[in-house]
PDB file of C-alpha atoms in Angstrom:
ATOM      1  CA  MET A 964      61.488 149.177  77.263  1.00 54.00           C
ATOM      2  CA  THR A 965      59.593 146.910  74.909  1.00 59.00           C
ATOM      3  CA  THR A 966      58.140 143.497  75.667  1.00 57.00           C
ATOM      4  CA  ALA A 967      60.753 141.803  73.452  1.00 53.00           C
ATOM      5  CA  THR A 968      63.581 143.470  75.381  1.00 55.00           C
ATOM      6  CA  LEU A 969      62.111 142.378  78.726  1.00 51.00           C
ATOM      7  CA  SER A 970      61.750 138.811  77.438  1.00 55.00           C
ATOM      8  CA  LEU A 971      65.378 138.760  76.213  1.00 50.00           C
ATOM      9  CA  SER A 972      66.613 140.110  79.556  1.00 55.00           C
ATOM     10  CA  ALA A 973      64.649 137.442  81.467  1.00 52.00           C
ATOM     11  CA  THR A 974      66.064 134.709  79.219  1.00 52.00           C
ATOM     12  CA  ARG A 975      69.624 135.885  79.847  1.00 53.00           C
ATOM     13  CA  ALA A 976      69.005 136.102  83.577  1.00 51.00           C
ATOM     14  CA  ALA A 977      67.600 132.569  83.675  1.00 53.00           C
ATOM     15  CA  ALA A 978      70.496 131.048  81.704  1.00 53.00           C
ATOM     16  CA  PRO A 979      72.058 128.141  83.618  1.00 59.00           C
ATOM     17  CA  VAL A 980      75.421 128.616  85.231  1.00 59.00           C
ATOM     18  CA  LYS A 981      78.221 126.916  83.350  1.00 61.00           C
ATOM     19  CA  PRO A 982      79.256 123.899  85.412  1.00 62.00           C
ATOM     20  CA  ARG A 983      82.763 123.876  86.811  1.00 65.00           C
ATOM     21  CA  ARG A 984      84.754 120.898  85.600  1.00 72.00           C
ATOM     22  CA  LEU A 985      87.509 121.175  88.186  1.00 74.00           C
ATOM     23  CA  GLY A 986      86.473 117.934  89.899  1.00 73.00           C
ATOM     24  CA  VAL A 987      86.374 115.997  86.620  1.00 77.00           C
ATOM     25  CA  ARG A 988      89.788 117.283  85.610  1.00 79.00           C
ATOM     26  CA  ALA A 989      91.234 116.423  89.012  1.00 82.00           C
ATOM     27  CA  ALA A 990      89.831 112.893  88.755  1.00 83.00           C
ATOM     28  CA  LYS A 991      91.323 112.432  85.261  1.00 83.00           C
ATOM     29  CA  LEU A 992      94.684 113.718  86.459  1.00 85.00           C
ATOM     30  CA  THR A 993      94.612 111.371  89.448  1.00 88.00           C
ATOM     31  CA  VAL A 994      93.786 108.346  87.290  1.00 88.00           C
ATOM     32  CA  GLY A 995      96.561 109.277  84.862  1.00 87.00           C
ATOM     33  CA  LEU A 996      99.102 109.587  87.668  1.00 86.00           C
ATOM     34  CA  VAL A 997      98.065 106.223  89.136  1.00 86.00           C
ATOM     35  CA  VAL A 998      98.442 104.517  85.742  1.00 84.00           C
ATOM     36  CA  LEU A 999     101.829 106.167  85.202  1.00 81.00           C
ATOM     37  CA  ALA A1000     103.045 105.145  88.659  1.00 81.00           C
ATOM     38  CA  ALA A1001     101.887 101.557  88.056  1.00 78.00           C
ATOM     39  CA  VAL A1002     103.709 101.373  84.714  1.00 75.00           C
ATOM     40  CA  LEU A1003     106.919 102.753  86.220  1.00 75.00           C
ATOM     41  CA  HIS A1004     106.683 100.414  89.217  1.00 75.00           C
ATOM     42  CA  LEU A1005     106.337  97.324  87.009  1.00 73.00           C
ATOM     43  CA  ASP A1006     109.704  98.072  85.412  1.00 70.00           C
ATOM     44  CA  ILE A1007     108.537  96.887  81.992  1.00 68.00           C
ATOM     45  CA  GLY A1008     111.271  95.879  79.565  1.00 68.00           C
ATOM     46  CA  TRP A1009     110.079  97.787  76.557  1.00 67.00           C
ATOM     47  CA  SER A1010     112.695  96.153  74.334  1.00 69.00           C
ATOM     48  CA  ASP A1011     111.158  92.737  75.141  1.00 69.00           C
ATOM     49  CA  LEU A1012     107.773  93.865  73.869  1.00 72.00           C
ATOM     50  CA  ALA A1013     109.135  94.034  70.336  1.00 73.00           C
ATOM     51  CA  GLU A1014     110.050  90.341  70.556  1.00 74.00           C
ATOM     52  CA  LEU A1015     106.642  89.332  71.982  1.00 75.00           C
ATOM     53  CA  PRO A1016     104.895  88.550  68.640  1.00 80.00           C
ATOM     54  CA  ALA A1017     107.718  86.254  67.537  1.00 79.00           C
ATOM     55  CA  ASP A1018     107.848  84.471  70.903  1.00 78.00           C
ATOM     56  CA  LEU A1019     104.073  84.075  70.931  1.00 82.00           C
ATOM     57  CA  ARG A1020     104.097  82.523  67.479  1.00 86.00           C
ATOM     58  CA  HIS A1021     106.926  80.178  68.512  1.00 81.00           C
ATOM     59  CA  TYR A1022     105.052  78.817  71.538  1.00 78.00           C
ATOM     60  CA  LEU A1023     101.779  78.570  69.639  1.00 82.00           C
ATOM     61  CA  ASP A1024     103.568  76.391  67.101  1.00 85.00           C
ATOM     62  CA  LEU A1025     104.944  74.198  69.896  1.00 81.00           C
ATOM     63  CA  MET A1026     101.478  73.755  71.429  1.00 83.00           C
ATOM     64  CA  PHE A1027      99.213  73.447  68.405  1.00 82.00           C
ATOM     65  CA  ALA A1028     101.322  72.405  65.416  1.00 82.00           C
ATOM     66  CA  HIS A1029     101.591  68.774  66.574  1.00 83.00           C
ATOM     67  CA  PRO A1030      99.478  68.293  69.746  1.00 83.00           C
ATOM     68  CA  ASP A1031      99.891  65.024  71.638  1.00 82.00           C
ATOM     69  CA  TRP A1032      96.425  63.506  71.196  1.00 88.00           C
ATOM     70  CA  SER A1033      97.338  60.564  73.424  1.00 85.00           C
ATOM     71  CA  ARG A1034      96.710  62.936  76.358  1.00 85.00           C
ATOM     72  CA  LEU A1035      93.116  63.471  75.270  1.00 86.00           C
ATOM     73  CA  PRO A1036      91.415  60.949  77.649  1.00 88.00           C
ATOM     74  CA  ALA A1037      93.328  62.312  80.668  1.00 87.00           C
ATOM     75  CA  ALA A1038      92.530  65.873  79.592  1.00 86.00           C
ATOM     76  CA  PHE A1039      88.801  65.124  79.410  1.00 88.00           C
ATOM     77  CA  TYR A1040      88.883  63.405  82.806  1.00 89.00           C
ATOM     78  CA  GLN A1041      90.658  66.303  84.528  1.00 87.00           C
ATOM     79  CA  THR A1042      88.342  68.773  82.828  1.00 87.00           C
ATOM     80  CA  TRP A1043      85.407  66.771  84.191  1.00 90.00           C
ATOM     81  CA  VAL A1044      86.967  67.062  87.668  1.00 88.00           C
ATOM     82  CA  SER A1045      87.137  70.846  87.231  1.00 87.00           C
ATOM     83  CA  VAL A1046      83.521  71.006  86.027  1.00 89.00           C
ATOM     84  CA  SER A1047      82.456  68.866  89.000  1.00 89.00           C
ATOM     85  CA  MET A1048      84.200  71.278  91.372  1.00 90.00           C
ATOM     86  CA  ALA A1049      82.456  74.170  89.653  1.00 89.00           C
ATOM     87  CA  TRP A1050      79.030  72.509  89.903  1.00 91.00           C
ATOM     88  CA  VAL A1051      79.319  71.513  93.566  1.00 91.00           C
ATOM     89  CA  GLY A1052      80.693  74.947  94.437  1.00 91.00           C
ATOM     90  CA  ALA A1053      77.878  76.656  92.542  1.00 91.00           C
ATOM     91  CA  VAL A1054      75.152  74.611  94.254  1.00 92.00           C
ATOM     92  CA  LEU A1055      76.547  75.144  97.750  1.00 92.00           C
ATOM     93  CA  GLY A1056      77.260  78.817  97.146  1.00 91.00           C
ATOM     94  CA  VAL A1057      73.900  79.591  95.549  1.00 91.00           C
ATOM     95  CA  VAL A1058      71.928  77.883  98.317  1.00 92.00           C
ATOM     96  CA  ALA A1059      73.873  79.668 101.074  1.00 92.00           C
ATOM     97  CA  SER A1060      73.854  83.067  99.362  1.00 91.00           C
ATOM     98  CA  THR A1061      70.111  82.841  98.625  1.00 88.00           C
ATOM     99  CA  ILE A1062      69.341  82.067 102.268  1.00 89.00           C
ATOM    100  CA  LEU A1063      71.571  84.922 103.429  1.00 90.00           C
ATOM    101  CA  GLY A1064      70.816  87.334 100.577  1.00 88.00           C
ATOM    102  CA  ILE A1065      67.038  87.559 100.976  1.00 86.00           C
ATOM    103  CA  PRO A1066      67.133  88.976 104.541  1.00 86.00           C
ATOM    104  CA  ALA A1067      69.888  91.363 103.412  1.00 87.00           C
ATOM    105  CA  ALA A1068      67.428  93.086 101.050  1.00 84.00           C
ATOM    106  CA  GLN A1069      65.840  96.406 101.912  1.00 83.00           C
ATOM    107  CA  GLY A1070      62.430  95.982 103.513  1.00 77.00           C
ATOM    108  CA  VAL A1071      62.783  92.286 104.382  1.00 78.00           C
ATOM    109  CA  ALA A1072      64.772  92.255 107.614  1.00 78.00           C
ATOM    110  CA  PRO A1073      65.679  95.025 110.078  1.00 83.00           C
ATOM    111  CA  LEU A1074      68.818  97.122 109.714  1.00 86.00           C
ATOM    112  CA  TRP A1075      70.766  95.223 112.381  1.00 89.00           C
ATOM    113  CA  VAL A1076      70.375  92.078 110.259  1.00 87.00           C
ATOM    114  CA  ARG A1077      71.006  93.662 106.842  1.00 87.00           C
ATOM    115  CA  LEU A1078      74.223  95.500 107.647  1.00 91.00           C
ATOM    116  CA  PRO A1079      76.216  92.501 108.989  1.00 91.00           C
ATOM    117  CA  LEU A1080      75.101  90.355 106.064  1.00 91.00           C
ATOM    118  CA  ARG A1081      76.099  92.985 103.517  1.00 91.00           C
ATOM    119  CA  GLY A1082      79.397  93.437 105.331  1.00 92.00           C
ATOM    120  CA  LEU A1083      79.996  89.689 105.109  1.00 92.00           C
ATOM    121  CA  PHE A1084      79.292  89.733 101.375  1.00 92.00           C
ATOM    122  CA  ALA A1085      81.703  92.645 100.899  1.00 92.00           C
ATOM    123  CA  VAL A1086      84.488  90.866 102.794  1.00 92.00           C
ATOM    124  CA  LEU A1087      84.042  87.644 100.807  1.00 91.00           C
ATOM    125  CA  ARG A1088      84.073  89.561  97.516  1.00 90.00           C
ATOM    126  CA  ALA A1089      87.387  91.112  98.500  1.00 90.00           C
ATOM    127  CA  VAL A1090      89.127  87.729  98.978  1.00 88.00           C
ATOM    128  CA  PRO A1091      90.062  85.793  95.802  1.00 87.00           C
ATOM    129  CA  GLU A1092      89.058  82.153  95.581  1.00 86.00           C
ATOM    130  CA  VAL A1093      92.715  81.124  95.420  1.00 86.00           C
ATOM    131  CA  ILE A1094      93.364  82.652  98.852  1.00 88.00           C
ATOM    132  CA  ILE A1095      90.253  80.950 100.238  1.00 88.00           C
ATOM    133  CA  ALA A1096      91.468  77.617  98.858  1.00 87.00           C
ATOM    134  CA  ILE A1097      94.899  78.083 100.456  1.00 87.00           C
ATOM    135  CA  ILE A1098      93.217  78.707 103.818  1.00 87.00           C
ATOM    136  CA  LEU A1099      90.887  75.719 103.448  1.00 87.00           C
ATOM    137  CA  LEU A1100      93.532  73.240 102.324  1.00 84.00           C
ATOM    138  CA  THR A1101      95.147  73.423 105.765  1.00 82.00           C
ATOM    139  CA  VAL A1102      92.021  71.609 106.984  1.00 82.00           C
ATOM    140  CA  THR A1103      90.705  69.630 104.004  1.00 80.00           C
ATOM    141  CA  GLY A1104      93.981  68.966 102.178  1.00 80.00           C
ATOM    142  CA  LEU A1105      94.774  69.096  98.466  1.00 78.00           C
ATOM    143  CA  THR A1106      91.541  67.587  97.165  1.00 82.00           C
ATOM    144  CA  PRO A1107      88.936  68.653  94.609  1.00 84.00           C
ATOM    145  CA  PHE A1108      86.517  69.152  97.497  1.00 86.00           C
ATOM    146  CA  THR A1109      88.778  71.963  98.712  1.00 87.00           C
ATOM    147  CA  GLY A1110      88.349  73.652  95.350  1.00 87.00           C
ATOM    148  CA  ALA A1111      84.584  73.202  95.489  1.00 89.00           C
ATOM    149  CA  LEU A1112      84.423  74.715  98.988  1.00 91.00           C
ATOM    150  CA  ALA A1113      86.592  77.650  97.906  1.00 90.00           C
ATOM    151  CA  LEU A1114      84.293  78.308  94.948  1.00 91.00           C
ATOM    152  CA  ALA A1115      81.249  78.067  97.221  1.00 92.00           C
ATOM    153  CA  VAL A1116      82.616  80.477  99.843  1.00 91.00           C
ATOM    154  CA  GLY A1117      83.930  82.890  97.220  1.00 89.00           C
ATOM    155  CA  GLY A1118      80.644  82.805  95.323  1.00 90.00           C
ATOM    156  CA  ILE A1119      78.604  83.742  98.402  1.00 92.00           C
ATOM    157  CA  GLY A1120      79.963  87.284  98.319  1.00 89.00           C
ATOM    158  CA  THR A1121      78.998  88.009  94.721  1.00 90.00           C
ATOM    159  CA  HIS A1122      75.828  85.939  94.520  1.00 90.00           C
ATOM    160  CA  GLY A1123      74.579  87.246  97.861  1.00 90.00           C
ATOM    161  CA  LYS A1124      74.846  90.781  96.494  1.00 91.00           C
ATOM    162  CA  TRP A1125      73.028  89.747  93.313  1.00 90.00           C
ATOM    163  CA  THR A1126      70.316  88.143  95.446  1.00 89.00           C
ATOM    164  CA  TYR A1127      69.443  91.136  97.604  1.00 87.00           C
ATOM    165  CA  GLU A1128      69.650  93.498  94.629  1.00 88.00           C
ATOM    166  CA  THR A1129      67.229  91.243  92.725  1.00 87.00           C
ATOM    167  CA  ILE A1130      64.873  91.094  95.713  1.00 85.00           C
ATOM    168  CA  GLU A1131      64.959  94.892  96.047  1.00 82.00           C
ATOM    169  CA  ALA A1132      63.992  95.231  92.377  1.00 82.00           C
ATOM    170  CA  VAL A1133      60.793  93.194  92.888  1.00 77.00           C
ATOM    171  CA  PRO A1134      57.615  95.352  92.954  1.00 74.00           C
ATOM    172  CA  ALA A1135      56.552  95.845  96.563  1.00 68.00           C
ATOM    173  CA  GLY A1136      52.825  95.204  96.045  1.00 67.00           C
ATOM    174  CA  THR A1137      52.792  91.450  96.610  1.00 66.00           C
ATOM    175  CA  ALA A1138      55.114  91.608  99.610  1.00 66.00           C
ATOM    176  CA  GLU A1139      53.014  94.366 101.167  1.00 68.00           C
ATOM    177  CA  ALA A1140      49.861  92.291 100.660  1.00 67.00           C
ATOM    178  CA  VAL A1141      51.414  89.292 102.442  1.00 68.00           C
ATOM    179  CA  ARG A1142      52.667  91.547 105.222  1.00 67.00           C
ATOM    180  CA  ALA A1143      49.242  93.207 105.563  1.00 68.00           C
ATOM    181  CA  ALA A1144      47.658  89.768 105.905  1.00 68.00           C
ATOM    182  CA  GLY A1145      49.837  89.126 108.944  1.00 66.00           C
ATOM    183  CA  GLY A1146      52.710  87.277 107.292  1.00 65.00           C
ATOM    184  CA  ASN A1147      56.071  87.148 109.037  1.00 65.00           C
ATOM    185  CA  VAL A1148      59.484  87.624 107.397  1.00 67.00           C
ATOM    186  CA  LEU A1149      59.675  84.038 106.117  1.00 71.00           C
ATOM    187  CA  GLU A1150      56.158  84.130 104.694  1.00 70.00           C
ATOM    188  CA  VAL A1151      56.812  87.475 102.998  1.00 71.00           C
ATOM    189  CA  ALA A1152      59.970  86.089 101.427  1.00 71.00           C
ATOM    190  CA  ARG A1153      58.305  82.826 100.379  1.00 70.00           C
ATOM    191  CA  TRP A1154      54.980  84.102  99.035  1.00 70.00           C
ATOM    192  CA  GLY A1155      55.625  87.759  98.297  1.00 70.00           C
ATOM    193  CA  LEU A1156      59.186  87.942  96.948  1.00 74.00           C
ATOM    194  CA  TRP A1157      60.359  84.511  95.798  1.00 75.00           C
ATOM    195  CA  PRO A1158      57.765  83.914  93.009  1.00 75.00           C
ATOM    196  CA  ALA A1159      58.695  87.191  91.325  1.00 77.00           C
ATOM    197  CA  ALA A1160      62.461  86.923  91.850  1.00 79.00           C
ATOM    198  CA  ALA A1161      62.909  83.188  91.165  1.00 79.00           C
ATOM    199  CA  PRO A1162      63.483  83.397  87.354  1.00 83.00           C
ATOM    200  CA  GLU A1163      66.160  86.065  87.725  1.00 85.00           C
ATOM    201  CA  LEU A1164      67.810  84.223  90.622  1.00 85.00           C
ATOM    202  CA  MET A1165      67.873  80.946  88.682  1.00 87.00           C
ATOM    203  CA  SER A1166      69.435  82.728  85.725  1.00 86.00           C
ATOM    204  CA  LEU A1167      72.087  84.223  88.009  1.00 86.00           C
ATOM    205  CA  ALA A1168      72.728  80.789  89.514  1.00 87.00           C
ATOM    206  CA  LEU A1169      73.552  79.387  86.086  1.00 87.00           C
ATOM    207  CA  TYR A1170      75.791  82.370  85.428  1.00 87.00           C
ATOM    208  CA  ARG A1171      77.550  81.633  88.722  1.00 89.00           C
ATOM    209  CA  PHE A1172      78.228  78.104  87.453  1.00 89.00           C
ATOM    210  CA  GLU A1173      79.737  79.499  84.253  1.00 86.00           C
ATOM    211  CA  ILE A1174      82.097  81.675  86.304  1.00 88.00           C
ATOM    212  CA  ASN A1175      83.047  78.720  88.503  1.00 88.00           C
ATOM    213  CA  VAL A1176      83.993  76.633  85.460  1.00 86.00           C
ATOM    214  CA  ARG A1177      86.651  79.191  84.545  1.00 84.00           C
ATOM    215  CA  THR A1178      87.808  79.733  88.114  1.00 85.00           C
ATOM    216  CA  SER A1179      88.128  76.004  88.818  1.00 84.00           C
ATOM    217  CA  ALA A1180      90.897  75.769  86.226  1.00 81.00           C
ATOM    218  CA  ILE A1181      92.824  78.470  88.101  1.00 81.00           C
ATOM    219  CA  LEU A1182      92.331  76.709  91.435  1.00 82.00           C
ATOM    220  CA  GLY A1183      93.939  73.621  89.932  1.00 77.00           C
ATOM    221  CA  LEU A1184      97.204  75.568  89.716  1.00 76.00           C
ATOM    222  CA  ILE A1185      97.625  75.322  93.506  1.00 79.00           C
ATOM    223  CA  GLY A1186      97.218  71.547  93.462  1.00 77.00           C
ATOM    224  CA  VAL A1187      93.576  70.896  94.360  1.00 78.00           C
ATOM    225  CA  GLY A1188      93.076  68.815  91.232  1.00 77.00           C
ATOM    226  CA  GLY A1189      91.436  69.342  87.908  1.00 80.00           C
ATOM    227  CA  VAL A1190      92.744  70.508  84.593  1.00 82.00           C
ATOM    228  CA  GLY A1191      94.738  73.359  86.151  1.00 80.00           C
ATOM    229  CA  ASP A1192      96.825  70.890  88.146  1.00 80.00           C
ATOM    230  CA  MET A1193      97.538  68.871  85.026  1.00 83.00           C
ATOM    231  CA  LEU A1194      98.340  72.033  83.072  1.00 83.00           C
ATOM    232  CA  THR A1195     100.853  73.136  85.706  1.00 82.00           C
ATOM    233  CA  GLY A1196     102.698  69.816  85.552  1.00 81.00           C
ATOM    234  CA  TYR A1197     103.013  69.795  81.774  1.00 82.00           C
ATOM    235  CA  THR A1198     104.082  73.442  81.690  1.00 82.00           C
ATOM    236  CA  GLN A1199     106.807  72.923  84.285  1.00 81.00           C
ATOM    237  CA  TYR A1200     108.250  70.069  82.232  1.00 81.00           C
ATOM    238  CA  ARG A1201     107.800  72.102  79.024  1.00 83.00           C
ATOM    239  CA  GLN A1202     105.650  69.451  77.357  1.00 83.00           C
ATOM    240  CA  TRP A1203     104.042  71.993  75.054  1.00 85.00           C
ATOM    241  CA  ASP A1204     102.337  69.429  72.801  1.00 85.00           C
ATOM    242  CA  SER A1205     100.410  68.141  75.852  1.00 85.00           C
ATOM    243  CA  VAL A1206      99.646  71.703  76.967  1.00 85.00           C
ATOM    244  CA  GLY A1207      98.101  72.353  73.560  1.00 86.00           C
ATOM    245  CA  VAL A1208      95.709  69.399  73.937  1.00 88.00           C
ATOM    246  CA  LEU A1209      94.673  70.619  77.394  1.00 87.00           C
ATOM    247  CA  ILE A1210      93.967  74.118  76.119  1.00 87.00           C
ATOM    248  CA  ILE A1211      91.907  72.773  73.208  1.00 89.00           C
ATOM    249  CA  VAL A1212      89.806  70.617  75.544  1.00 88.00           C
ATOM    250  CA  VAL A1213      89.310  73.438  78.071  1.00 86.00           C
ATOM    251  CA  ILE A1214      88.215  75.901  75.380  1.00 87.00           C
ATOM    252  CA  ALA A1215      85.842  73.393  73.772  1.00 89.00           C
ATOM    253  CA  VAL A1216      84.238  72.331  77.065  1.00 87.00           C
ATOM    254  CA  THR A1217      83.953  75.897  78.367  1.00 86.00           C
ATOM    255  CA  MET A1218      82.334  77.164  75.166  1.00 89.00           C
ATOM    256  CA  THR A1219      79.894  74.240  75.182  1.00 89.00           C
ATOM    257  CA  ILE A1220      78.895  74.907  78.788  1.00 87.00           C
ATOM    258  CA  ASP A1221      78.505  78.622  78.075  1.00 86.00           C
ATOM    259  CA  ALA A1222      76.267  77.929  75.084  1.00 88.00           C
ATOM    260  CA  ILE A1223      74.039  75.460  76.955  1.00 88.00           C
ATOM    261  CA  SER A1224      73.835  77.625  80.068  1.00 84.00           C
ATOM    262  CA  GLY A1225      73.112  80.734  78.021  1.00 83.00           C
ATOM    263  CA  ALA A1226      70.284  78.984  76.182  1.00 87.00           C
ATOM    264  CA  ILE A1227      68.760  77.827  79.469  1.00 87.00           C
ATOM    265  CA  ARG A1228      69.053  81.303  80.984  1.00 82.00           C
ATOM    266  CA  ARG A1229      67.378  82.885  77.962  1.00 84.00           C
ATOM    267  CA  ARG A1230      64.562  80.322  78.165  1.00 84.00           C
ATOM    268  CA  ILE A1231      64.054  81.050  81.864  1.00 79.00           C
ATOM    269  CA  MET A1232      63.890  84.807  81.334  1.00 74.00           C
ATOM    270  CA  ARG A1233      61.608  84.567  78.307  1.00 77.00           C
ATOM    271  CA  GLY A1234      59.266  82.379  80.294  1.00 66.00           C
ATOM    272  CA  ALA A1235      59.295  84.904  83.122  1.00 54.00           C
ATOM    273  CA  ARG A1236      58.438  87.743  80.732  1.00 54.00           C
ATOM    274  CA  ALA A1237      55.616  85.690  79.205  1.00 48.00           C
ATOM    275  CA  ARG A1238      54.152  85.047  82.654  1.00 51.00           C
ATOM    276  CA  ASP A1239      54.352  88.755  83.446  1.00 53.00           C
ATOM    277  CA  LEU A1240      52.458  89.571  80.241  1.00 48.00           C
ATOM    278  CA  ASP A1241      49.788  87.008  81.095  1.00 48.00           C
ATOM    279  CA  ARG A1242      49.250  88.655  84.457  1.00 53.00           C
ATOM    280  CA  THR A1243      48.803  92.092  82.856  1.00 53.00           C
ATOM    281  CA  VAL A1244      46.279  90.898  80.260  1.00 50.00           C
TER     282      VAL A1244
END
């Protein structure tokens, strides 16, 4: 047997085994069955779908062909109420989730502290803000403060997870140096982790505010105030020209806030990258 034949035989023997795709196919089949069951359960009127474009055009004409601009001052005021709810909820939620999220990170606090905190975050993420607001309004009533508290409590679940994931992504060198110098958990978090994680956490805090601005409009639908409350009233009485003004104001204000917040977040992250480059030079 020649050397070439031995080499060819070794290559064939070392060829990888073709992976079995049974699991992937089973997962695709399961997803397909779930989607099919959901569609059948919804009992969709397929004949109504053909009329949807015409109905959509009809209502768009009612809302935007001749909007009632006399509602503009009230629309701006209620939108300001919604933005205020979003801001207060973001501040309260970010502060609480930062305090709770840092000890939930790997290597900061012991396991018996991390697991309950992560479990709390998971539970809060599973409950929509509307449900939280309904629970809170039995105590605080139908006020904008109820909406702000619901946004704060609901935001703790998501922002707490973002916080400990950001802390875990920080290089361990600085934290280990503080710990080696005899620093406790608070000193490690303050001097070893916070300086490196602060730009990312501040960027995420602004993003949390952007999310709250959208969610606050939904909370208004249950009567806690804001533009959602006003929108519900006009929709129930089929005042479509007033609804059109509200939608225009909400879109304009939301896009403006997104643009400003996005610019600030980009500035924060670019500054953080510049500081990192200065340290490496």
